[in-house]
Each structure stands twice: as structure tokens, then as C-alpha cells.
PDB file of C-alpha atoms and ligand atoms in Angstrom:
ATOM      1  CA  UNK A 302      -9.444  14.532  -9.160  1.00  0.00           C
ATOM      2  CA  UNK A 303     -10.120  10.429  -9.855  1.00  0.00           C
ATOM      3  CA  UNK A 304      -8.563  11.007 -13.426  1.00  0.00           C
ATOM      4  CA  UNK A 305      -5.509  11.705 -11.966  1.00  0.00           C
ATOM      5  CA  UNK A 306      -2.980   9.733  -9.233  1.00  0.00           C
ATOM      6  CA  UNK A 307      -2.214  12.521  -6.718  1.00  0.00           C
ATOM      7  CA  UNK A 308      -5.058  11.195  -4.355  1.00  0.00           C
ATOM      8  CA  UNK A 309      -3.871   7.368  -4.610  1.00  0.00           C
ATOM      9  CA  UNK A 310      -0.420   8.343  -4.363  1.00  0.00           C
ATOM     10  CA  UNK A 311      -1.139  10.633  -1.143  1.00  0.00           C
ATOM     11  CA  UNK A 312      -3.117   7.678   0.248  1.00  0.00           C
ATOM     12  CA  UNK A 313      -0.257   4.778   0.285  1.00  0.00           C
ATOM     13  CA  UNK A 314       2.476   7.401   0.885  1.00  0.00           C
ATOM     14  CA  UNK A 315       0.767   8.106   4.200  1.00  0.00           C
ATOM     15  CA  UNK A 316       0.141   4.582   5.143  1.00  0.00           C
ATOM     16  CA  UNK A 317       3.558   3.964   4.501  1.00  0.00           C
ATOM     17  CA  UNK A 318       4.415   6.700   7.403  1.00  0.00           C
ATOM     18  CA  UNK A 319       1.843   5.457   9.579  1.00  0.00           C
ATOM     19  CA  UNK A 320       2.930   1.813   9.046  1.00  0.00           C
ATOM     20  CA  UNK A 321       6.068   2.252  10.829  1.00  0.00           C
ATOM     21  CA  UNK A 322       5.256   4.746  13.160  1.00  0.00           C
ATOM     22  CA  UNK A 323       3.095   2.016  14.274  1.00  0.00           C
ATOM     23  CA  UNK A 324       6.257   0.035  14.168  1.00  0.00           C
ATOM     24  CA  UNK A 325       8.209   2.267  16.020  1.00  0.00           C
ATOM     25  CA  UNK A 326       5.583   3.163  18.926  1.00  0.00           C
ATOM     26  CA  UNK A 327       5.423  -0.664  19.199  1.00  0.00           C
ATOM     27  CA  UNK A 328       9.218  -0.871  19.878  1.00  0.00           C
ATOM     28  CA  UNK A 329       9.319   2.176  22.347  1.00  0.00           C
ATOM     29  CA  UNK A 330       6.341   0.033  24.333  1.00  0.00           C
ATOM     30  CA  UNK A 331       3.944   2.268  23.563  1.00  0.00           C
ATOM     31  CA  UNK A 332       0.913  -0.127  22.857  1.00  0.00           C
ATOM     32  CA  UNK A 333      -1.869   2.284  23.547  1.00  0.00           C
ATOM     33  CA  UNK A 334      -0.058   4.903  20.856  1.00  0.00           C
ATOM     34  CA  UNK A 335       0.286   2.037  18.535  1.00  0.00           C
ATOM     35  CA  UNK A 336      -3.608   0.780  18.707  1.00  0.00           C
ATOM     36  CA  UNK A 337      -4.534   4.371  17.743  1.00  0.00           C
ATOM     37  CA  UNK A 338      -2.040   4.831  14.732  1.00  0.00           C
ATOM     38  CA  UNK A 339      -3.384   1.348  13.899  1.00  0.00           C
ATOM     39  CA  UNK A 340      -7.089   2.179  13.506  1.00  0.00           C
ATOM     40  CA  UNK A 341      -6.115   4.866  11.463  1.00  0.00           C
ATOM     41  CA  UNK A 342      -3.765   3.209   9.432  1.00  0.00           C
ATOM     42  CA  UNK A 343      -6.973   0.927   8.183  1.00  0.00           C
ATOM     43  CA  UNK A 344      -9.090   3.694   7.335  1.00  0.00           C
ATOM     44  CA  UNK A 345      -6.040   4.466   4.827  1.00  0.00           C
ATOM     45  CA  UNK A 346      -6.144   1.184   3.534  1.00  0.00           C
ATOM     46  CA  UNK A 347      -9.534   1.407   2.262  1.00  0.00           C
ATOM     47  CA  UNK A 348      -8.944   5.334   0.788  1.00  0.00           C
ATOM     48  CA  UNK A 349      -6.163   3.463  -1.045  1.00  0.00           C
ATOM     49  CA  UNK A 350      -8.022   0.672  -2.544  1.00  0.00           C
ATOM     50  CA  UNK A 351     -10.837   3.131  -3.070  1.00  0.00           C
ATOM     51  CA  UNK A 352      -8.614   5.461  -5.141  1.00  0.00           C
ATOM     52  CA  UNK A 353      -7.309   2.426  -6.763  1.00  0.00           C
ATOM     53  CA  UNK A 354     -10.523   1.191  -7.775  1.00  0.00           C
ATOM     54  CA  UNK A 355     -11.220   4.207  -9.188  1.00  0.00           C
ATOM     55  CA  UNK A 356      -8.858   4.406 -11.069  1.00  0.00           C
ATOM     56  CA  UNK A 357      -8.859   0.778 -12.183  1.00  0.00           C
ATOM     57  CA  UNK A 358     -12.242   1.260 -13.065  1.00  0.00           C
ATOM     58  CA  UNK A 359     -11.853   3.996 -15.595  1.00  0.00           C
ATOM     59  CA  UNK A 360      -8.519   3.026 -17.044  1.00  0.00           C
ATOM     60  CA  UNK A 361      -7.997  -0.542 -16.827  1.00  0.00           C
ATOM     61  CA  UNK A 362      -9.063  -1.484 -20.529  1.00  0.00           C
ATOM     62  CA  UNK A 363      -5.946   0.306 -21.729  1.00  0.00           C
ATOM     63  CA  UNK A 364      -4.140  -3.142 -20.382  1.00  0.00           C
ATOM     64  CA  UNK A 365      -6.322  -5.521 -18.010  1.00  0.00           C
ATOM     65  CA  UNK A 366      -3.660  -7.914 -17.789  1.00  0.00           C
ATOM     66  CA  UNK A 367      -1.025  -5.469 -15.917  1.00  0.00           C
ATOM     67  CA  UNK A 368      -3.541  -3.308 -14.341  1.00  0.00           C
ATOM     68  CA  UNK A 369      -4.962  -6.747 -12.832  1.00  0.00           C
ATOM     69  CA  UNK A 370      -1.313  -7.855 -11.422  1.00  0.00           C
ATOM     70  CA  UNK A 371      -1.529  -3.735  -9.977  1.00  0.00           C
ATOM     71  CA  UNK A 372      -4.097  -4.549  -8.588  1.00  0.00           C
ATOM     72  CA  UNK A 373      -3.561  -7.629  -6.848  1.00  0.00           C
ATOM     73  CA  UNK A 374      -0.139  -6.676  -5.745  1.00  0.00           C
ATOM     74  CA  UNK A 375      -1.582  -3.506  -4.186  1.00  0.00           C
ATOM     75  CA  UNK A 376      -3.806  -5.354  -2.146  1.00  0.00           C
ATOM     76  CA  UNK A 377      -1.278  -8.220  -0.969  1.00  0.00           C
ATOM     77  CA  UNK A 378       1.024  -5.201   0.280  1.00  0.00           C
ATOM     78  CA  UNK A 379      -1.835  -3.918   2.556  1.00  0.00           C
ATOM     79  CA  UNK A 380      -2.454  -7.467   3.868  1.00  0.00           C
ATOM     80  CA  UNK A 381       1.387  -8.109   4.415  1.00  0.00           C
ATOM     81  CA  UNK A 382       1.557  -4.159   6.531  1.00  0.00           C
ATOM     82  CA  UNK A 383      -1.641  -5.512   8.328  1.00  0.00           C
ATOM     83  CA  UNK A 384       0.264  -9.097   9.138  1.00  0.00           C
ATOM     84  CA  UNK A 385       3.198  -7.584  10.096  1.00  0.00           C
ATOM     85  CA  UNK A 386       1.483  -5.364  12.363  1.00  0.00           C
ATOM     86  CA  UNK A 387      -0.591  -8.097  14.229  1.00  0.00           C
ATOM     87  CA  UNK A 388       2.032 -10.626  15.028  1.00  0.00           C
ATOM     88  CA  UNK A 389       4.371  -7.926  16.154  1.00  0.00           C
ATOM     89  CA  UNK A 390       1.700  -7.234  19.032  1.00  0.00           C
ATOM     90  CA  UNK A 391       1.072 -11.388  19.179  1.00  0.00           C
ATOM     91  CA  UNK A 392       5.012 -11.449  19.576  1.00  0.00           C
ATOM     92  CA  UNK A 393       4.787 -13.946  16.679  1.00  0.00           C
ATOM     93  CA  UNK A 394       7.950 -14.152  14.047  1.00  0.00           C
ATOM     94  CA  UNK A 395       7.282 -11.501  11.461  1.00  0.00           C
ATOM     95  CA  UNK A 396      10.474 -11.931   9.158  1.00  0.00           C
ATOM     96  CA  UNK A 397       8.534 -14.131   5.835  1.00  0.00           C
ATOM     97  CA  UNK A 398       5.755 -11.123   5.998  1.00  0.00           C
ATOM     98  CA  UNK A 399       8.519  -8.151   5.899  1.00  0.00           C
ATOM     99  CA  UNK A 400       9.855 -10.326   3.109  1.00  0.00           C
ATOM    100  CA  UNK A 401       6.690 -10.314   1.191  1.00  0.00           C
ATOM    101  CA  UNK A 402       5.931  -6.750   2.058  1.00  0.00           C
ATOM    102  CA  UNK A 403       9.311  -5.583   0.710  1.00  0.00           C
ATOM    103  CA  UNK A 404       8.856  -7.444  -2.231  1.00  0.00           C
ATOM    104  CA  UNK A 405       4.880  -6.719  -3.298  1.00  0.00           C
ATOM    105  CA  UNK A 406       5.904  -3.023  -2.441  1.00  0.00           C
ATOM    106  CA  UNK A 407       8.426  -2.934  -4.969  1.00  0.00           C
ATOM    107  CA  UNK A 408       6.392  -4.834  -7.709  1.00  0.00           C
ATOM    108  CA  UNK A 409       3.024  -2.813  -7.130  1.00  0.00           C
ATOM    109  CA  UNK A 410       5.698   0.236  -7.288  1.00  0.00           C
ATOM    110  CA  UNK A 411       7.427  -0.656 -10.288  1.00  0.00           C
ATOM    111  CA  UNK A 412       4.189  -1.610 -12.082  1.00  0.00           C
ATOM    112  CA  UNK A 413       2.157   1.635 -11.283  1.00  0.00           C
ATOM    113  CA  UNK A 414       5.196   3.613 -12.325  1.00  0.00           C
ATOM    114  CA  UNK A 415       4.691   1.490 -15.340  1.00  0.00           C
ATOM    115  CA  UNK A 416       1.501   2.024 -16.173  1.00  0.00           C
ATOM    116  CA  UNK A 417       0.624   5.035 -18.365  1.00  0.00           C
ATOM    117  CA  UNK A 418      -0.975   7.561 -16.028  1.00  0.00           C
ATOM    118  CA  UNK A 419       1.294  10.469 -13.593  1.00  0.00           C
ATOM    119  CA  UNK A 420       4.546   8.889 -12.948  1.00  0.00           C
ATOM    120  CA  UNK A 421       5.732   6.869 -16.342  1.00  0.00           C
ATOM    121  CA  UNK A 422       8.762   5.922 -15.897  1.00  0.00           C
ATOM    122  CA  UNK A 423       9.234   2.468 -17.069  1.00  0.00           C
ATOM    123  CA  UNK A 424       7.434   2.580 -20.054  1.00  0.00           C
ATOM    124  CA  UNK A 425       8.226  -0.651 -22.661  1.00  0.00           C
TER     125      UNK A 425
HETATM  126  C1  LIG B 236       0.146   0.168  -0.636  1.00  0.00           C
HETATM  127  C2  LIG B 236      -0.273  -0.282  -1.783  1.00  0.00           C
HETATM  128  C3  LIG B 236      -0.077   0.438  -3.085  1.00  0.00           C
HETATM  129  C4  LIG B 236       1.022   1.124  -3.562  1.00  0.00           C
HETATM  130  C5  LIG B 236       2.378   1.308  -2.905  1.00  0.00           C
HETATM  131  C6  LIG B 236       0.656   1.642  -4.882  1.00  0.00           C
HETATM  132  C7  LIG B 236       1.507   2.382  -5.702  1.00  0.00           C
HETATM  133  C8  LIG B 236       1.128   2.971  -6.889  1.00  0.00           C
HETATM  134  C9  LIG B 236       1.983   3.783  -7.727  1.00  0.00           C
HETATM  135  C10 LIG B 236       3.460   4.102  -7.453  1.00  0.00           C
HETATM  136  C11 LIG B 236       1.245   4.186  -8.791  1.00  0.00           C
HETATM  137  C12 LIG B 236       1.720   5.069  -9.948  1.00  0.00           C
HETATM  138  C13 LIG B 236       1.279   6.487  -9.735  1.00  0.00           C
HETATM  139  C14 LIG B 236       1.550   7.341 -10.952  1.00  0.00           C
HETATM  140  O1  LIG B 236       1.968   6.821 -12.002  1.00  0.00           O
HETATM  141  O2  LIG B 236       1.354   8.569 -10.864  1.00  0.00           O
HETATM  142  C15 LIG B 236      -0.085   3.620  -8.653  1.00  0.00           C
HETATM  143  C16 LIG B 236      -1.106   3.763  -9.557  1.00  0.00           C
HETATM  144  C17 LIG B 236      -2.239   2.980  -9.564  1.00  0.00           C
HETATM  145  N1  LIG B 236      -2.658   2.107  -8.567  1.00  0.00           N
HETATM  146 FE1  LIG B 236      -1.687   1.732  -6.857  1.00  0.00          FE
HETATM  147  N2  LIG B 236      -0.629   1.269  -5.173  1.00  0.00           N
HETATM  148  C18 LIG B 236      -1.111   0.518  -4.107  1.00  0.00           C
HETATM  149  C19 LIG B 236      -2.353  -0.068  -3.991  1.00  0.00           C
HETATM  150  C20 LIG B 236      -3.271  -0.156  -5.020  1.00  0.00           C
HETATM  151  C21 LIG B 236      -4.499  -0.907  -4.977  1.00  0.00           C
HETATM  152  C22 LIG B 236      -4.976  -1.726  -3.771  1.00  0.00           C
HETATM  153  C23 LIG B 236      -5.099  -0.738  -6.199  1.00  0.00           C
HETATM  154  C24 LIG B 236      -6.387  -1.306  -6.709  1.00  0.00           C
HETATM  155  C25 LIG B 236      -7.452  -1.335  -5.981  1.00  0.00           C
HETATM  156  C26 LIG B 236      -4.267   0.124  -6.998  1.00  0.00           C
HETATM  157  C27 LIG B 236      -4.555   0.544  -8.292  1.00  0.00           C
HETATM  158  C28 LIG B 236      -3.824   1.489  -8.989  1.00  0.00           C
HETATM  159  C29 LIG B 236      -4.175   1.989 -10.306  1.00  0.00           C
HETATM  160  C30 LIG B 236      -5.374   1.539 -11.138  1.00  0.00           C
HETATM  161  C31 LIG B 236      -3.190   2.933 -10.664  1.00  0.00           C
HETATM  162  C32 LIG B 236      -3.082   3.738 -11.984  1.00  0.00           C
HETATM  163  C33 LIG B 236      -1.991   3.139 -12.844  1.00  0.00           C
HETATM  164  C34 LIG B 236      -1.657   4.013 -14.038  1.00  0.00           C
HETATM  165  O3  LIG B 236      -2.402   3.986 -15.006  1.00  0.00           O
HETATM  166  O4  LIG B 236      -0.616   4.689 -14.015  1.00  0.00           O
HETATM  167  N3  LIG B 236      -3.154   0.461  -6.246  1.00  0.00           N
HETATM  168  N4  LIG B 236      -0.134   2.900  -7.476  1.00  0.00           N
END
């Protein structure tokens, strides 16, 4: 199962969905809603780094250097959902975190579609 991406893939695809349901319920004033999808939303960000980690663990010699930047992409685009998600309740600005969220997501995409396991897409 950990030899494979289906589980990791599942994992950040769903956080994805929760992530702006959590956006939406937030908009429609439904705080309580939103707290809930919230706390659920951070369980799935530690199933995706733990899939992750798997998965870095076993494969990363193939190429350290790129599975590193994976890595630390992957985790900057769960701190940027979490940032965006806090200062929308604070009321705070949130426009330089959807920025960096947009833009991690589409690195840490482009890079694991990169690398050599499932999806291979961009392969040098
Ligand atoms: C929301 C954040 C993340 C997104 C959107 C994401 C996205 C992806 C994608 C698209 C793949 C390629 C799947 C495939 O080729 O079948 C992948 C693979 C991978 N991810 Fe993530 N990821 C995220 C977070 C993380 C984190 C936090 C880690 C490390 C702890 C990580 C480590 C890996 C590893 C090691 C692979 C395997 C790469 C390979 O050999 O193909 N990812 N991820």
C-alpha cells in the first residue's frame, strides 16, 4: 500500500475538498460548521505528511535533492491552507497566503508528478 501513491494522493485530494468547504461554510456564516470541517481537515494534514514520509523514506535516495524540495513544498502548502484558514476567522487580510498557497500547490504538484513513482508525467 506505502509502495505505491494512491493513499498520499487520496489524502491531499481530500484536504483540498475540505479546505474550501471550510472556506465556503466560513462565507455562508456558518462558524460552528467551519470549526468542525477544520479539526478534521488537520487530522488530514498529518495522514498526508505521514504518507509522504513514507514514501520519502523508502524512495528518496533515487534523488534527495528533488524529493527534499517535495518535501518541503508539501509541507509549506499545508501551513499556507492552515494560514489562510485562521486569519479568515481573525478577519485578517489573507491575499499574500492564497498567493503562496497557489503557488507551493502547483510546485509540490508539478514536482511529485515529476518524480518517478504513479503519475510520471514530467519526466526530464
Ligand atoms: C498538500 C500537500 C501535497 C500535495 C498537493 C502533494 C502532491 C503530490 C503528488 C501530485 C504526487 C505524485 C503522485 C504520483 O506520482 O502518483 C506526490 C507524491 C509524493 N509526495 Fe506529495 N504532496 C503533498 C504533500 C507532501 C508532503 C508533506 C510530503 C512529505 C512529507 C510529500 C512527499 C511525497 C513523496 C515522497 C511522493 C512520491 C514521489 C514520487 O516518487 O513519485 N508530499 N505528492
Amino acid at each position: 500500500m506505502f509502495e505505491r501513491t494512491d493513499a498520499h494522493i487520496s489524502t491531499w485530494v481530500i484536504a483540498i475538498i475540505l479546505f474550501i468547504v471550510a472556506v465556503f461554510l466560513h462565507k455562508s456564516g456558518k462558524e460552528k460548521a467551519m470549526k468542525i470541517v477544520q479539526m478534521i481537515l488537520r487530522v488530514f494534514y498529518l495522514l498526508i505528511i505521514a504518507t509522504g514520509v513514507l514514501l520519502f523514506s523508502k524512495f528518496s535516495s533515487i534523488d534527495p535533492a528533488l524529493y527534499g524540495v517535495k518535501f518541503l513544498f508539501g509541507v509549506i502548502v499545508i501551513a499556507m491552507m492552515e494560514m489562510v484558514l485562521i486569519r479568515t476567522k481573525l478577519g485578517k487580510k489573507t491575499g499574500v497566503f492564497w498567493t503562496i498557497l497557489v503557488i507551493a500547490f502547483v510546485v509540490t504538484f508539478y514536482i511529485g508528478a515529476r518524480l518517478p513513482l504513479g503519475w510520471n508525467w514530467f519526466a526530464a
